């Protein structure tokens, strides 16, 4: 399942797509139950949708978070043997599972500004890793994921304010002028694995009629000793919980400085993270 080429790409670029890890039918399966879950949650919260909220499709279609804590089908996907085999092959050791999310990203929805997942998860030592499964085909038109190849070797960067016209999250990380950002075009059932230091995000969905749904899980490296308080219980890949420590709610972060005409990261500041948004 994981070839030498996958491993080399993951090592070199910090991310790799495993094509067709799940079948199209398996990816398709998740559309209906998560739509139902979203509509039920909207109804439970007695949310009324006005014309103002229709202008922002994410008011009606915010992402679902941590579904595996109450939904067996999500838990099964989170711990799926194929994902485990890929992660174990890429990381050299079985990971622990901590998070699930489902993004609907309907037509005209904003994207999510560039960020690093370990800014939120605060895994120590090491980092987290994501499994991002395309449920719809995703490309630049409907706001596929964008990654900064090679940024897995960067430390956590200090955040700045994001452009709220483009992003539903309010902070981002700056990248140097001319830095390559690669769109990741995927078909339903393909899974993108990426290192938790990788700078990534997505642009708005500019299509008129195409959702860009994705089922996403976050794992932590198996030798980690700490993770942020929001990600408990931490699960072994057989589903049993494991006790690890809670990491501090802040950490050092880096800023870009000029060194002999080249941008380099200087780690000096300290940033506190009050909430779990990733
Ligand atoms: O799917 C997106 O637009 C962003 C997802 C993301 O940032 C993540 O999975 O960590």
mmCIF file of C-alpha atoms and ligand atoms in Angstrom:
data_model
loop_
_atom_site.group_PDB
_atom_site.id
_atom_site.type_symbol
_atom_site.label_atom_id
_atom_site.label_comp_id
_atom_site.label_asym_id
_atom_site.label_seq_id
_atom_site.Cartn_x
_atom_site.Cartn_y
_atom_site.Cartn_z
ATOM 1 C CA UNK A 1 0.000 0.000 0.000
ATOM 2 C CA UNK A 2 2.819 2.377 0.934
ATOM 3 C CA UNK A 3 5.640 2.224 -1.586
ATOM 4 C CA UNK A 4 9.193 3.523 -1.381
ATOM 5 C CA UNK A 5 8.033 6.405 -3.603
ATOM 6 C CA UNK A 6 5.298 7.376 -1.134
ATOM 7 C CA UNK A 7 7.825 7.297 1.703
ATOM 8 C CA UNK A 8 10.338 9.400 -0.213
ATOM 9 C CA UNK A 9 7.709 11.998 -1.141
ATOM 10 C CA UNK A 10 6.491 12.201 2.472
ATOM 11 C CA UNK A 11 10.048 12.598 3.722
ATOM 12 C CA UNK A 12 11.009 15.170 1.124
ATOM 13 C CA UNK A 13 7.821 17.236 0.749
ATOM 14 C CA UNK A 14 6.045 16.505 4.030
ATOM 15 C CA UNK A 15 2.939 15.157 2.299
ATOM 16 C CA UNK A 16 1.833 12.414 -0.071
ATOM 17 C CA UNK A 17 -1.422 11.365 -1.750
ATOM 18 C CA UNK A 18 -2.324 7.673 -1.696
ATOM 19 C CA UNK A 19 -4.621 7.302 -4.697
ATOM 20 C CA UNK A 20 -7.776 5.210 -4.278
ATOM 21 C CA UNK A 21 -7.050 4.149 -0.691
ATOM 22 C CA UNK A 22 -10.830 4.042 -0.277
ATOM 23 C CA UNK A 23 -13.234 3.240 -3.090
ATOM 24 C CA UNK A 24 -15.465 5.912 -4.621
ATOM 25 C CA UNK A 25 -18.464 4.148 -3.067
ATOM 26 C CA UNK A 26 -16.891 4.274 0.383
ATOM 27 C CA UNK A 27 -16.224 8.006 0.005
ATOM 28 C CA UNK A 28 -19.760 8.550 -1.315
ATOM 29 C CA UNK A 29 -21.218 6.726 1.710
ATOM 30 C CA UNK A 30 -20.315 9.576 4.104
ATOM 31 C CA UNK A 31 -22.243 12.326 2.299
ATOM 32 C CA UNK A 32 -25.692 11.390 3.522
ATOM 33 C CA UNK A 33 -25.078 10.668 7.236
ATOM 34 C CA UNK A 34 -22.945 13.779 7.736
ATOM 35 C CA UNK A 35 -25.494 15.958 5.937
ATOM 36 C CA UNK A 36 -28.117 14.511 8.260
ATOM 37 C CA UNK A 37 -25.881 15.149 11.283
ATOM 38 C CA UNK A 38 -25.366 18.788 10.220
ATOM 39 C CA UNK A 39 -29.093 19.372 9.641
ATOM 40 C CA UNK A 40 -29.996 17.777 12.983
ATOM 41 C CA UNK A 41 -27.423 19.884 14.809
ATOM 42 C CA UNK A 42 -28.723 23.030 13.073
ATOM 43 C CA UNK A 43 -32.281 22.133 14.109
ATOM 44 C CA UNK A 44 -31.225 21.322 17.690
ATOM 45 C CA UNK A 45 -29.578 24.695 17.951
ATOM 46 C CA UNK A 46 -32.732 26.280 16.533
ATOM 47 C CA UNK A 47 -30.732 28.118 13.904
ATOM 48 C CA UNK A 48 -32.735 30.246 11.506
ATOM 49 C CA UNK A 49 -31.326 30.889 8.094
ATOM 50 C CA UNK A 50 -31.938 34.351 6.724
ATOM 51 C CA UNK A 51 -30.858 35.888 3.416
ATOM 52 C CA UNK A 52 -27.898 37.329 5.310
ATOM 53 C CA UNK A 53 -26.740 33.840 6.288
ATOM 54 C CA UNK A 54 -27.267 32.559 2.746
ATOM 55 C CA UNK A 55 -24.600 35.047 1.652
ATOM 56 C CA UNK A 56 -22.198 33.026 3.804
ATOM 57 C CA UNK A 57 -22.889 29.354 3.041
ATOM 58 C CA UNK A 58 -20.791 28.298 6.029
ATOM 59 C CA UNK A 59 -23.443 29.611 8.395
ATOM 60 C CA UNK A 60 -25.583 26.676 7.294
ATOM 61 C CA UNK A 61 -22.718 24.318 6.519
ATOM 62 C CA UNK A 62 -20.042 24.693 9.210
ATOM 63 C CA UNK A 63 -17.675 21.755 9.552
ATOM 64 C CA UNK A 64 -18.524 18.871 11.882
ATOM 65 C CA UNK A 65 -15.990 18.191 14.615
ATOM 66 C CA UNK A 66 -15.052 15.090 16.602
ATOM 67 C CA UNK A 67 -17.837 12.929 15.178
ATOM 68 C CA UNK A 68 -15.977 9.747 16.218
ATOM 69 C CA UNK A 69 -16.828 10.502 19.833
ATOM 70 C CA UNK A 70 -20.488 9.695 19.175
ATOM 71 C CA UNK A 71 -20.642 8.057 15.724
ATOM 72 C CA UNK A 72 -19.453 4.471 15.177
ATOM 73 C CA UNK A 73 -18.982 4.797 11.406
ATOM 74 C CA UNK A 74 -16.587 7.720 11.933
ATOM 75 C CA UNK A 75 -14.696 5.842 14.656
ATOM 76 C CA UNK A 76 -14.353 2.883 12.287
ATOM 77 C CA UNK A 77 -12.901 5.152 9.577
ATOM 78 C CA UNK A 78 -10.547 6.860 12.038
ATOM 79 C CA UNK A 79 -9.096 3.481 13.039
ATOM 80 C CA UNK A 80 -9.314 1.858 9.588
ATOM 81 C CA UNK A 81 -6.576 -0.707 8.954
ATOM 82 C CA UNK A 82 -5.655 0.905 5.609
ATOM 83 C CA UNK A 83 -5.002 4.291 7.205
ATOM 84 C CA UNK A 84 -3.085 2.607 10.013
ATOM 85 C CA UNK A 85 -0.950 0.697 7.521
ATOM 86 C CA UNK A 86 -0.155 3.891 5.587
ATOM 87 C CA UNK A 87 0.653 5.910 8.699
ATOM 88 C CA UNK A 88 2.752 3.142 10.204
ATOM 89 C CA UNK A 89 4.620 2.834 6.908
ATOM 90 C CA UNK A 90 5.214 6.586 6.681
ATOM 91 C CA UNK A 91 6.039 7.222 10.342
ATOM 92 C CA UNK A 92 7.772 3.933 11.155
ATOM 93 C CA UNK A 93 5.496 3.365 14.130
ATOM 94 C CA UNK A 94 1.765 3.043 14.820
ATOM 95 C CA UNK A 95 0.220 6.456 15.654
ATOM 96 C CA UNK A 96 -2.493 7.441 18.148
ATOM 97 C CA UNK A 97 -5.813 8.841 16.919
ATOM 98 C CA UNK A 98 -7.206 12.095 18.323
ATOM 99 C CA UNK A 99 -9.519 13.976 15.976
ATOM 100 C CA UNK A 100 -12.090 13.799 13.185
ATOM 101 C CA UNK A 101 -13.672 16.575 11.116
ATOM 102 C CA UNK A 102 -15.977 16.760 8.099
ATOM 103 C CA UNK A 103 -15.851 19.827 5.831
ATOM 104 C CA UNK A 104 -18.803 20.493 3.512
ATOM 105 C CA UNK A 105 -17.352 23.570 1.770
ATOM 106 C CA UNK A 106 -20.405 24.333 -0.381
ATOM 107 C CA UNK A 107 -20.283 26.542 -3.518
ATOM 108 C CA UNK A 108 -19.031 30.071 -2.710
ATOM 109 C CA UNK A 109 -17.839 29.111 0.786
ATOM 110 C CA UNK A 110 -14.656 30.667 2.120
ATOM 111 C CA UNK A 111 -11.553 28.544 2.585
ATOM 112 C CA UNK A 112 -9.224 28.170 5.550
ATOM 113 C CA UNK A 113 -6.134 30.383 5.716
ATOM 114 C CA UNK A 114 -2.634 28.860 5.739
ATOM 115 C CA UNK A 115 -1.768 27.318 9.106
ATOM 116 C CA UNK A 116 0.131 24.471 10.781
ATOM 117 C CA UNK A 117 -1.902 21.804 12.588
ATOM 118 C CA UNK A 118 0.590 21.354 15.401
ATOM 119 C CA UNK A 119 -0.014 24.991 16.366
ATOM 120 C CA UNK A 120 -3.326 23.659 17.742
ATOM 121 C CA UNK A 121 -2.498 20.085 18.739
ATOM 122 C CA UNK A 122 0.787 20.956 20.516
ATOM 123 C CA UNK A 123 2.147 17.433 20.246
ATOM 124 C CA UNK A 124 5.443 16.993 22.071
ATOM 125 C CA UNK A 125 7.887 15.602 21.226
ATOM 126 C CA UNK A 126 7.341 15.263 17.491
ATOM 127 C CA UNK A 127 4.190 16.381 15.744
ATOM 128 C CA UNK A 128 0.768 15.345 14.481
ATOM 129 C CA UNK A 129 -0.162 13.960 11.080
ATOM 130 C CA UNK A 130 -3.355 14.290 9.065
ATOM 131 C CA UNK A 131 -5.276 11.884 6.854
ATOM 132 C CA UNK A 132 -7.463 14.007 4.514
ATOM 133 C CA UNK A 133 -9.874 11.980 2.368
ATOM 134 C CA UNK A 134 -11.538 13.598 -0.642
ATOM 135 C CA UNK A 135 -15.277 12.842 -0.652
ATOM 136 C CA UNK A 136 -15.897 14.921 -3.781
ATOM 137 C CA UNK A 137 -13.372 15.521 -6.513
ATOM 138 C CA UNK A 138 -11.403 18.560 -5.392
ATOM 139 C CA UNK A 139 -9.457 20.949 -7.576
ATOM 140 C CA UNK A 140 -8.626 24.635 -7.658
ATOM 141 C CA UNK A 141 -12.146 25.621 -8.701
ATOM 142 C CA UNK A 142 -13.862 24.178 -5.622
ATOM 143 C CA UNK A 143 -11.057 25.029 -3.211
ATOM 144 C CA UNK A 144 -8.813 21.978 -2.895
ATOM 145 C CA UNK A 145 -6.175 21.851 -0.195
ATOM 146 C CA UNK A 146 -2.997 23.882 -0.806
ATOM 147 C CA UNK A 147 0.308 22.921 0.798
ATOM 148 C CA UNK A 148 3.760 24.465 1.113
ATOM 149 C CA UNK A 149 6.087 21.602 0.107
ATOM 150 C CA UNK A 150 9.040 21.179 2.457
ATOM 151 C CA UNK A 151 7.565 23.260 5.283
ATOM 152 C CA UNK A 152 7.514 20.158 7.532
ATOM 153 C CA UNK A 153 11.008 21.212 8.630
ATOM 154 C CA UNK A 154 9.794 24.647 9.782
ATOM 155 C CA UNK A 155 9.136 25.309 13.458
ATOM 156 C CA UNK A 156 5.693 26.571 14.523
ATOM 157 C CA UNK A 157 5.317 30.099 13.153
ATOM 158 C CA UNK A 158 3.774 33.010 15.036
ATOM 159 C CA UNK A 159 0.368 33.827 13.582
ATOM 160 C CA UNK A 160 -0.951 37.032 12.047
ATOM 161 C CA UNK A 161 -4.503 38.133 11.211
ATOM 162 C CA UNK A 162 -6.082 36.281 8.261
ATOM 163 C CA UNK A 163 -8.157 37.842 5.484
ATOM 164 C CA UNK A 164 -11.697 37.095 6.656
ATOM 165 C CA UNK A 165 -13.061 37.541 3.113
ATOM 166 C CA UNK A 166 -11.093 34.483 2.020
ATOM 167 C CA UNK A 167 -10.927 32.453 5.230
ATOM 168 C CA UNK A 168 -13.419 31.360 7.884
ATOM 169 C CA UNK A 169 -10.591 31.138 10.438
ATOM 170 C CA UNK A 170 -9.101 34.353 11.760
ATOM 171 C CA UNK A 171 -5.360 33.673 11.914
ATOM 172 C CA UNK A 172 -2.764 32.653 9.369
ATOM 173 C CA UNK A 173 0.992 32.264 9.053
ATOM 174 C CA UNK A 174 3.068 34.444 6.743
ATOM 175 C CA UNK A 175 5.218 32.824 4.051
ATOM 176 C CA UNK A 176 8.072 34.496 2.148
ATOM 177 C CA UNK A 177 7.389 36.140 -1.224
ATOM 178 C CA UNK A 178 7.812 33.637 -4.039
ATOM 179 C CA UNK A 179 7.379 30.605 -1.747
ATOM 180 C CA UNK A 180 5.741 27.763 -3.717
ATOM 181 C CA UNK A 181 2.242 26.723 -2.642
ATOM 182 C CA UNK A 182 0.980 23.561 -4.356
ATOM 183 C CA UNK A 183 -2.695 22.728 -4.999
ATOM 184 C CA UNK A 184 -3.518 19.082 -4.230
ATOM 185 C CA UNK A 185 -6.012 17.817 -6.808
ATOM 186 C CA UNK A 186 -7.747 14.631 -5.632
ATOM 187 C CA UNK A 187 -10.523 12.219 -6.560
ATOM 188 C CA UNK A 188 -13.065 10.709 -4.154
ATOM 189 C CA UNK A 189 -11.402 8.055 -1.968
ATOM 190 C CA UNK A 190 -7.854 9.438 -2.391
ATOM 191 C CA UNK A 191 -6.175 10.189 0.935
ATOM 192 C CA UNK A 192 -3.617 12.932 1.489
ATOM 193 C CA UNK A 193 -1.273 12.343 4.429
ATOM 194 C CA UNK A 194 0.573 15.386 5.730
ATOM 195 C CA UNK A 195 2.957 16.233 8.522
ATOM 196 C CA UNK A 196 1.594 18.486 11.295
ATOM 197 C CA UNK A 197 4.235 21.181 10.722
ATOM 198 C CA UNK A 198 3.281 21.551 7.038
ATOM 199 C CA UNK A 199 1.829 24.958 6.187
ATOM 200 C CA UNK A 200 -1.481 24.304 4.442
ATOM 201 C CA UNK A 201 -4.947 25.734 3.923
ATOM 202 C CA UNK A 202 -7.475 26.261 1.171
ATOM 203 C CA UNK A 203 -8.938 29.032 -0.973
ATOM 204 C CA UNK A 204 -12.680 29.734 -1.399
ATOM 205 C CA UNK A 205 -14.895 27.419 -3.409
ATOM 206 C CA UNK A 206 -15.474 29.485 -6.567
ATOM 207 C CA UNK A 207 -17.761 26.974 -8.265
ATOM 208 C CA UNK A 208 -21.501 27.594 -8.539
ATOM 209 C CA UNK A 209 -22.650 24.045 -7.924
ATOM 210 C CA UNK A 210 -19.904 21.817 -6.528
ATOM 211 C CA UNK A 211 -19.470 21.016 -2.834
ATOM 212 C CA UNK A 212 -15.939 20.115 -1.738
ATOM 213 C CA UNK A 213 -16.508 17.623 1.042
ATOM 214 C CA UNK A 214 -13.614 16.045 2.922
ATOM 215 C CA UNK A 215 -13.352 13.624 5.841
ATOM 216 C CA UNK A 216 -10.294 14.422 7.919
ATOM 217 C CA UNK A 217 -8.529 12.774 10.844
ATOM 218 C CA UNK A 218 -5.588 13.832 12.945
ATOM 219 C CA UNK A 219 -3.175 11.446 14.597
ATOM 220 C CA UNK A 220 -0.143 11.949 16.756
ATOM 221 C CA UNK A 221 3.195 10.246 16.430
ATOM 222 C CA UNK A 222 3.424 7.138 18.604
ATOM 223 C CA UNK A 223 6.336 8.412 20.667
ATOM 224 C CA UNK A 224 4.519 11.621 21.649
ATOM 225 C CA UNK A 225 4.185 12.254 25.364
ATOM 226 C CA UNK A 226 1.893 15.277 25.357
ATOM 227 C CA UNK A 227 -0.991 16.770 23.383
ATOM 228 C CA UNK A 228 -3.266 19.760 23.942
ATOM 229 C CA UNK A 229 -6.149 19.265 26.396
ATOM 230 C CA UNK A 230 -8.804 19.459 23.647
ATOM 231 C CA UNK A 231 -7.775 16.177 21.994
ATOM 232 C CA UNK A 232 -8.564 13.663 24.723
ATOM 233 C CA UNK A 233 -9.294 10.763 24.748
ATOM 234 C CA UNK A 234 -6.177 9.742 22.835
ATOM 235 C CA UNK A 235 -6.818 6.363 21.182
ATOM 236 C CA UNK A 236 -4.545 3.542 20.169
ATOM 237 C CA UNK A 237 -5.357 2.207 16.703
ATOM 238 C CA UNK A 238 -7.235 -0.710 18.342
ATOM 239 C CA UNK A 239 -9.581 1.871 19.882
ATOM 240 C CA UNK A 240 -8.353 1.583 23.464
ATOM 241 C CA UNK A 241 -7.553 4.855 25.238
ATOM 242 C CA UNK A 242 -4.003 5.666 26.287
ATOM 243 C CA UNK A 243 -2.994 8.047 29.066
ATOM 244 C CA UNK A 244 -0.596 10.764 27.989
ATOM 245 C CA UNK A 245 0.058 14.229 29.417
ATOM 246 C CA UNK A 246 -1.591 17.498 28.482
ATOM 247 C CA UNK A 247 0.727 19.975 26.801
ATOM 248 C CA UNK A 248 0.912 23.640 27.778
ATOM 249 C CA UNK A 249 -1.488 25.947 25.973
ATOM 250 C CA UNK A 250 1.288 27.960 24.378
ATOM 251 C CA UNK A 251 4.676 27.511 22.819
ATOM 252 C CA UNK A 252 7.537 29.343 21.219
ATOM 253 C CA UNK A 253 6.966 30.431 17.655
ATOM 254 C CA UNK A 254 9.062 31.739 14.798
ATOM 255 C CA UNK A 255 9.077 34.882 12.705
ATOM 256 C CA UNK A 256 10.679 35.455 9.304
ATOM 257 C CA UNK A 257 13.815 37.595 9.344
ATOM 258 C CA UNK A 258 16.197 38.569 6.578
ATOM 259 C CA UNK A 259 19.617 36.940 6.707
ATOM 260 C CA UNK A 260 21.998 37.999 3.935
ATOM 261 C CA UNK A 261 19.049 38.633 1.620
ATOM 262 C CA UNK A 262 17.406 35.271 2.405
ATOM 263 C CA UNK A 263 14.310 34.720 4.570
ATOM 264 C CA UNK A 264 15.023 32.537 7.622
ATOM 265 C CA UNK A 265 12.896 31.715 10.658
ATOM 266 C CA UNK A 266 13.979 33.042 14.031
ATOM 267 C CA UNK A 267 12.239 31.408 16.993
ATOM 268 C CA UNK A 268 11.828 33.972 19.738
ATOM 269 C CA UNK A 269 8.225 34.806 20.535
ATOM 270 C CA UNK A 270 5.738 32.908 22.665
ATOM 271 C CA UNK A 271 2.136 32.432 21.623
ATOM 272 C CA UNK A 272 -0.752 31.116 23.657
ATOM 273 C CA UNK A 273 -3.538 29.097 22.023
ATOM 274 C CA UNK A 274 -6.785 29.406 23.941
ATOM 275 C CA UNK A 275 -9.018 27.291 21.758
ATOM 276 C CA UNK A 276 -8.976 24.150 19.644
ATOM 277 C CA UNK A 277 -9.987 25.126 16.148
ATOM 278 C CA UNK A 278 -8.089 22.631 14.068
HETATM 279 O O1 LIG B 1 -9.939 21.253 4.087
HETATM 280 C C1 LIG B 1 -9.600 22.407 4.317
HETATM 281 O O2 LIG B 1 -9.978 23.352 3.641
HETATM 282 C C2 LIG B 1 -8.638 22.665 5.453
HETATM 283 C C3 LIG B 1 -8.395 21.430 6.248
HETATM 284 C C4 LIG B 1 -7.284 21.537 7.203
HETATM 285 O O3 LIG B 1 -6.713 22.568 7.412
HETATM 286 C C5 LIG B 1 -6.820 20.329 7.912
HETATM 287 O O4 LIG B 1 -7.296 19.238 7.609
HETATM 288 O O5 LIG B 1 -5.962 20.448 8.787
#
